[in-house]
XYZ file of C-alpha atoms in Angstrom:
393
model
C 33.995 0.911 -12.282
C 35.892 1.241 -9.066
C 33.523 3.814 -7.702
C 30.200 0.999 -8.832
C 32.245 -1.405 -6.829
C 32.892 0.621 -3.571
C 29.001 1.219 -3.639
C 27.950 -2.405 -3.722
C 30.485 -2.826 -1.276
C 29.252 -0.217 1.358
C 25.684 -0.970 0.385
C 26.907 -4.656 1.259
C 28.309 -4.015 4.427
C 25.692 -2.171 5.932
C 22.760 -4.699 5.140
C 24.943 -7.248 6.996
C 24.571 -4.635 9.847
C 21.152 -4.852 9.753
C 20.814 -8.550 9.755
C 20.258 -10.284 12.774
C 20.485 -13.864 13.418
C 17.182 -15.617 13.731
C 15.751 -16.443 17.136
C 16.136 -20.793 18.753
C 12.063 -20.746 18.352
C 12.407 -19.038 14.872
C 14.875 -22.467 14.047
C 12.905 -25.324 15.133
C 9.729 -24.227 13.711
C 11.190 -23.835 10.715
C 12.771 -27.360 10.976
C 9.175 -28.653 12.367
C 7.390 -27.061 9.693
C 6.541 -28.556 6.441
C 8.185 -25.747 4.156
C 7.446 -25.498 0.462
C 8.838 -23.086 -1.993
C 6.915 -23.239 -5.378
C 9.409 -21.418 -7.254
C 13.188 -22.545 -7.517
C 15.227 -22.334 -10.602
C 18.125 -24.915 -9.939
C 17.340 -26.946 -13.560
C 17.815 -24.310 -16.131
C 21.420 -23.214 -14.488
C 22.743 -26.374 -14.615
C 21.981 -26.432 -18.627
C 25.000 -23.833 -18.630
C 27.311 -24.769 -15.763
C 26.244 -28.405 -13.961
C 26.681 -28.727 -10.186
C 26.044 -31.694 -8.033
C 23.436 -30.003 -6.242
C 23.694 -33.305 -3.250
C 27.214 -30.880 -2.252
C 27.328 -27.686 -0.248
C 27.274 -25.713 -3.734
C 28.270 -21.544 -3.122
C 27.881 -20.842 -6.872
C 23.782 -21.451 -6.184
C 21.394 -20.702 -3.909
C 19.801 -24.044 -3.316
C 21.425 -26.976 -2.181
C 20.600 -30.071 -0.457
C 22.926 -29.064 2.443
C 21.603 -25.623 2.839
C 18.079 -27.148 2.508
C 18.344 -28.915 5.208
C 19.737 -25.940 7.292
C 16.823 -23.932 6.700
C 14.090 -26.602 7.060
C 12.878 -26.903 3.672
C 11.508 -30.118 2.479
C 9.415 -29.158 -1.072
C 11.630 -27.570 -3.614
C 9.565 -27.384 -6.784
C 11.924 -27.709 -9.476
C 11.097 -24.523 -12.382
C 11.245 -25.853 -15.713
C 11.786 -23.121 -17.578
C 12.090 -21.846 -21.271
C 12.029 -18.647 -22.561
C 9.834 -16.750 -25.141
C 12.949 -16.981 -27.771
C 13.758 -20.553 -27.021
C 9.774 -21.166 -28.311
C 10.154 -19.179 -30.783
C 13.210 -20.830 -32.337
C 11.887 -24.284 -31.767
C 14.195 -25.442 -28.825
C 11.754 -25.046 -26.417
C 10.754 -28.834 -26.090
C 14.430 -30.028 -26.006
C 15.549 -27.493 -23.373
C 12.250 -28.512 -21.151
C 12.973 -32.086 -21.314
C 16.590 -31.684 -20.800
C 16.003 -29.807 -17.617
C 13.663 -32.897 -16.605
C 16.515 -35.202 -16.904
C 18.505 -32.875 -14.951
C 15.855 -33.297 -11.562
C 15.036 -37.169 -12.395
C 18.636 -37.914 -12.471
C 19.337 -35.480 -9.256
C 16.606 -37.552 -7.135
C 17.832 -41.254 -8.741
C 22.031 -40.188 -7.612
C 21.253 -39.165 -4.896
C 18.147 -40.988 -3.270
C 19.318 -40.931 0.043
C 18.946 -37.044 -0.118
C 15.862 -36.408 -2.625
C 12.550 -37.847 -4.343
C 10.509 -37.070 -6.558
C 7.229 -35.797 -5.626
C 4.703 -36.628 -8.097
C 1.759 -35.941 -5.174
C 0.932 -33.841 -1.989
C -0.403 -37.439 -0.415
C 3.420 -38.562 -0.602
C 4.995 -35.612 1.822
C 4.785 -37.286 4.936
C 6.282 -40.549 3.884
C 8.733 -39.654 1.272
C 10.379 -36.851 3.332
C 11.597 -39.333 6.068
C 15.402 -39.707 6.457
C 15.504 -35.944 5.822
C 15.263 -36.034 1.999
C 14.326 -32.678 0.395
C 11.144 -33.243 -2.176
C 11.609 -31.953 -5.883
C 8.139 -31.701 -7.574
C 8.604 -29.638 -10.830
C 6.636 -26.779 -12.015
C 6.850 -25.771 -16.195
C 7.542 -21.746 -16.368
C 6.034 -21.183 -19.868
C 3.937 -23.501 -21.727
C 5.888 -23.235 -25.133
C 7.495 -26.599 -24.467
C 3.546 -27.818 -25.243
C 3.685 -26.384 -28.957
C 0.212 -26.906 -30.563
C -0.260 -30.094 -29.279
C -2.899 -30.320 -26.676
C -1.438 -34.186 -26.371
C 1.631 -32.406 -24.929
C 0.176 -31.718 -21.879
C -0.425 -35.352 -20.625
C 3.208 -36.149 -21.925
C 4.343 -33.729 -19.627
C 2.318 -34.717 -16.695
C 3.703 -37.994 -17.287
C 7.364 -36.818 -17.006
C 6.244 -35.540 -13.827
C 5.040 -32.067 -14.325
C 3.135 -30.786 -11.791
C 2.047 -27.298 -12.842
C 2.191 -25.253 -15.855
C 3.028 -21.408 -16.089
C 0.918 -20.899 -19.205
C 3.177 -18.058 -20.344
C 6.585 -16.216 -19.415
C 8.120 -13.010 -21.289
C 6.379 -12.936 -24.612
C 2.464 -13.765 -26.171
C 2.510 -17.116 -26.630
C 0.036 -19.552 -28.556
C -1.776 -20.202 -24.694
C -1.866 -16.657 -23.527
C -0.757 -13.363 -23.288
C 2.108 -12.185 -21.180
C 2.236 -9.370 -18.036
C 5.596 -8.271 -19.670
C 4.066 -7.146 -22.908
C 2.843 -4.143 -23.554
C 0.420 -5.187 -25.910
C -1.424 -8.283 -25.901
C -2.178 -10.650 -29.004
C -4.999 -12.427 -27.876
C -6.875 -10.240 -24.848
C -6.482 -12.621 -22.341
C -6.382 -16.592 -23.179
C -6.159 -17.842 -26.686
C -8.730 -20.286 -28.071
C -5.918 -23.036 -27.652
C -5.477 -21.675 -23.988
C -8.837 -22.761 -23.538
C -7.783 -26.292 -24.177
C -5.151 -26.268 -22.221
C -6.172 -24.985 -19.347
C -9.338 -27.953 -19.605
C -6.782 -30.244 -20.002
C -4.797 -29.621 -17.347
C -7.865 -29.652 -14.730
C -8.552 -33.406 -16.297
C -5.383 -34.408 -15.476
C -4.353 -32.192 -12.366
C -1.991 -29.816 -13.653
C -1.991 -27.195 -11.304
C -2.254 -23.665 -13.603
C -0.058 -21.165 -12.747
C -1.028 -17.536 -13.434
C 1.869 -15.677 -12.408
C 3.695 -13.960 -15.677
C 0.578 -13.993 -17.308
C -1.879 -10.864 -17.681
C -4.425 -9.678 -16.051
C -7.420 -10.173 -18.972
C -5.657 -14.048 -19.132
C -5.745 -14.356 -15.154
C -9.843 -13.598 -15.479
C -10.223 -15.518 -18.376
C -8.536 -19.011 -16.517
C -11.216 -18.126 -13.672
C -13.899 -18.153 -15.466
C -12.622 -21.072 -16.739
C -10.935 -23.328 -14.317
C -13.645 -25.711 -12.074
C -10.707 -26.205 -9.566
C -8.304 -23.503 -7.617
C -5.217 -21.912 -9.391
C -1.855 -20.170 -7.947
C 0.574 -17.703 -8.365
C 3.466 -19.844 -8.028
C 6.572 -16.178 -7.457
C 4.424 -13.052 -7.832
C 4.561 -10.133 -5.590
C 1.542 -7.722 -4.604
C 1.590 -4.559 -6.979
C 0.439 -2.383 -4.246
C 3.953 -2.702 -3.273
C 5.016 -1.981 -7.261
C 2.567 0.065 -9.133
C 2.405 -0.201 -12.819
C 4.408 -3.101 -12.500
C 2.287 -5.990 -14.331
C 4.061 -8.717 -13.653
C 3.141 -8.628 -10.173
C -0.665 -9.638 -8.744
C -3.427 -6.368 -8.264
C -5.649 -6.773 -5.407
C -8.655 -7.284 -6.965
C -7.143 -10.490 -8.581
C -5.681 -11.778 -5.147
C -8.855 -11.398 -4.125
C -10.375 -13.483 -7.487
C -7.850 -16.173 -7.059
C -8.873 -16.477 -3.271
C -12.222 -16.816 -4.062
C -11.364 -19.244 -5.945
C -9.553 -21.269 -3.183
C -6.382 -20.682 -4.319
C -3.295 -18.969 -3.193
C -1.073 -16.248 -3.921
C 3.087 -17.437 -3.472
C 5.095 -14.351 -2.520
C 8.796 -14.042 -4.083
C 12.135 -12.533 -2.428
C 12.812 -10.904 -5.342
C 13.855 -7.551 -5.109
C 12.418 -6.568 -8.054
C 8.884 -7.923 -6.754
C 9.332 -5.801 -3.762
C 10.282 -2.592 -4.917
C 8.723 0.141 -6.588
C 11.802 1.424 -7.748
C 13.854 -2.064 -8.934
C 10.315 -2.895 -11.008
C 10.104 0.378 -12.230
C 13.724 -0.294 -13.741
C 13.022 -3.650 -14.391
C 9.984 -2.702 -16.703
C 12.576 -0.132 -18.471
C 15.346 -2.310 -19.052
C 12.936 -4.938 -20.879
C 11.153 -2.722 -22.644
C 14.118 -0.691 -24.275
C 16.212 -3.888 -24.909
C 12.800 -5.040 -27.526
C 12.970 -1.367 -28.906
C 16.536 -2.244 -29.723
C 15.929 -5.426 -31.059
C 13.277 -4.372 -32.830
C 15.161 -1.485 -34.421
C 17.465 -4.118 -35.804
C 20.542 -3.403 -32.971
C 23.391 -6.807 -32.635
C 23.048 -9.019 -29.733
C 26.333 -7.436 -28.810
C 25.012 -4.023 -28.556
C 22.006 -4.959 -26.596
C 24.323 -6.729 -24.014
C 26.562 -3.962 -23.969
C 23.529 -1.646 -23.067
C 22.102 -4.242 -20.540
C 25.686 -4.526 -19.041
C 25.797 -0.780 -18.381
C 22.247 -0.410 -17.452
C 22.963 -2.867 -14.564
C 25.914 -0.882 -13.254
C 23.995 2.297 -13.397
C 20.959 1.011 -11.413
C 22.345 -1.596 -8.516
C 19.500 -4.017 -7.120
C 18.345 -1.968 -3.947
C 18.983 -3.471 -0.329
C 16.679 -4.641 1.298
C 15.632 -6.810 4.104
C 13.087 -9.588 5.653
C 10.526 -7.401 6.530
C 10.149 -6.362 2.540
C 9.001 -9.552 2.382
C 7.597 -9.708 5.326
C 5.256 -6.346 4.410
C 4.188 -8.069 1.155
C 2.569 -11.098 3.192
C 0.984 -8.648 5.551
C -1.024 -7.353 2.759
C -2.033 -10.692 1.277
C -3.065 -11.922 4.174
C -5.252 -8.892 4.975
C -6.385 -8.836 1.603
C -7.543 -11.978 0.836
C -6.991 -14.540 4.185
C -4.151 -16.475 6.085
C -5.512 -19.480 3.890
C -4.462 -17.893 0.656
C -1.217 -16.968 1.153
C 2.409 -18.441 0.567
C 6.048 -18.891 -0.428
C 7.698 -18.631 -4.157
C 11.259 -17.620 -3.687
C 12.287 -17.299 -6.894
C 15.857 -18.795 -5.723
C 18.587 -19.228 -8.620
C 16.082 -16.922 -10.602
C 16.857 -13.608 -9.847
C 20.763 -13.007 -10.378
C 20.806 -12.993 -6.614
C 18.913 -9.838 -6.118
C 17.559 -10.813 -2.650
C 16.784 -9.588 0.797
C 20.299 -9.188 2.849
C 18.681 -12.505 4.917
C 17.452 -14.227 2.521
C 19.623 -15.203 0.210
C 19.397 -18.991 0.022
C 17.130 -21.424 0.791
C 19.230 -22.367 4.290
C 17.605 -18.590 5.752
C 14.252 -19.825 5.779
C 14.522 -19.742 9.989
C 14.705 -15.576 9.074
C 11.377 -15.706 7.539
C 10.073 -17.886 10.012
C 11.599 -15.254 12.736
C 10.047 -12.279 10.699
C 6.975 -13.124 11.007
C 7.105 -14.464 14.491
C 8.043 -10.710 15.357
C 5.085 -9.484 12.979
C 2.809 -11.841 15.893
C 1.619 -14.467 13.708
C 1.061 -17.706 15.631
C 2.438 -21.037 14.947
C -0.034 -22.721 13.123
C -0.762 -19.199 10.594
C 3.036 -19.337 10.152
C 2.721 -23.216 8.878
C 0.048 -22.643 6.410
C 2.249 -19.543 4.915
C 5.273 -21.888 5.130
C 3.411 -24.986 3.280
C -0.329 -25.854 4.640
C -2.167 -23.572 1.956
C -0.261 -24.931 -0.975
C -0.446 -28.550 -0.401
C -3.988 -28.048 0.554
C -4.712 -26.292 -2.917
C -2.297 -29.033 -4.652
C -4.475 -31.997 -2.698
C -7.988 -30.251 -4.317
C -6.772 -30.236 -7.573
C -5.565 -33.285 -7.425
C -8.388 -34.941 -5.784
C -10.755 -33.557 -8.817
C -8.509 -34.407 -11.819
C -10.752 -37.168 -13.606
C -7.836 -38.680 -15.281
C -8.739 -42.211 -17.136
């Protein structure tokens, strides 16, 4: 134990060696800027351990304080449930619990955030420095086999739907299994992904696999995203994260491909043990093993394989590659922030270091106005198209 600890510790010390502190230039662009991160998971922490999220708040990784420091001003808000929770029937409870949790954060504190319920409103409800909490569904269990659902759920102010997370679900099957149930999008799927182009539901394809990502294509009549994904040059074998032939599909399409600062998204090695841990943790539960035993195992797996350091320009390398791939107009941010047990790039490990991205790529020579659309342009340009076809009555 002592010796794990004196690791982290040196491996701690000599990332804050590396990291540099972010140019003047880097800091008022990213203050100028109109940032957007499509990827935060602030609600489902708070169902364990509430914070007033309007206070400097160390225990997370987005505040409004730190927000402000690092120029962001569109925090979607991940509303997530897991493959068990649907499974057991809590899914719908836990999803609108969660929504309570960001409705009541922007009504306490008004002065500080809003709801954002459109990409029209940016510009005016983002005066007086309020940070803009639009919320995003990971997993579409909450939506049970009611197509009906769906509208509810835009109506409580849901914005886009992750059609599935870590298991098969009744909409579509996941990148996590090994094994799909329904080769791509189920009939129901089908449905919902219809529906949610009626109403302007953005669909989300990250988590989902690849035979569902070409079956919403063919499908959709409007652009999709990736809300967190990663490039799986970067990670091969890893499924979670988006092949190039698909960037290039959802491009195509017109929409865009949000990178995360995961570490696991960025590294061949953490996804590699990523993939591992999940898959032996269903062998054990599927060979009958006690929650405690699988925790115990977890525990000890995560001691034996510490999240590598990394840096910016991991991140920095995976938009290089988008944007070669598939266009400067396709690319942008999905941190993943308060959804990855704080396995993050040494300067980037809230959402006040957004100036380090900024000063990242500034070094990588892209120009001001490329850096903006990464930053926010693409997404709320994809969000306004979607939007602007929904044919809602």
């Amino acid at each position: 134990m002592r010796r794990f600890a004196f690791a982290v510790l040196a491996l701690s010390i000599a990332g804050s060696l590396h990291a540099s502190e972010p140019t003047d230039v880097a800091k008022k662009l990213a203050q100028d800027a109109v940032i957007v991160d499509t990827h935060i998971d602030a609600p489902e922490l708070a169902l364990d351990e509430w914070h007033d999220l309007g206070k400097r708040t160390p225990e997370r990784e987005f505040d409004y304080p730190r927000a402000r420091e690092g120029g962001l001003d569109v925090a979607w808000m991940s509303i997530y449930t897991s493959h068990d929770a649907d499974e057991t029937g809590k899914a719908w409870t836990l999803a609108n619990n969660q929504i309570d949790f960001v409705t009541s954060l922007a009504t306490h504190h008004s002065d500080k955030f809003a709801l954002l319920l459109s990409p029209k409103d940016v510009d005016r409800q983002r005066e007086g420095g309020r940070v803009l909490l639009p919320m995003g569904m990971e997993n579409g269990g909450p939506i049970g086999d009611d197509i009906k659902n769906v509208e509810f759920f835009y109506n409580r102010g849901i914005r886009y739907i992750t059609l599935a997370h870590g298991g098969n679900n009744r909409i579509s099957d996941s990148s996590y299994q090994r094994k799909g149930k329904w080769g791509g999008l189920s009939p129901f799927g089908e449905q919902v992904v219809k529906e949610m182009n009626r109403l302007g539901i953005i669909v989300d394809v990250s988590h989902l696999s690849d035979e569902a990502v070409r079956d919403i294509l063919k499908l959709t009549d409007v652009p999709v995203i990736a809300s967190h994904s990663g490039m799986r040059h970067f990670t091969p074998n890893f499924m979670r994260n988006m092949d190039d032939s698909l960037a290039k599909e959802v491009a195509a399409h017109g929409g865009v491909i949000q990178i995360s600062f995961g570490t696991v998204f960025l590294d061949a090695d953490a996804a590699k043990a990523f993939d591992t841990r999940r898959w032996t943790l269903e062998d054990m539960k599927a060979a009958g093993k006690s929650q405690a035993e699988m925790e115990a195992w977890a525990d000890q797996w995560k001691k034996d394989h510490p999240a590598p350091v990394l840096h910016t320009d991991a991140v920095v390398d995976q938009i290089d590659h988008a944007v070669k791939l598939v266009g400067i107009d396709h690319v942008g941010i999905g941190s993943d922030f308060d959804g990855v047990s704080g396995e993050l790039p040494v300067e980037l490990k809230s959402v006040a270091d957004f100036p380090n991205l900024v000063d990242g790529l500034m070094k990588r020579g892209y120009k001001d106005a490329d850096i903006r659309k990464i930053l926010g342009g693409n997404m709320l340009r994809v969000w306004g198209e979607i939007e602007a076809k929904a044919q809602r009555k």
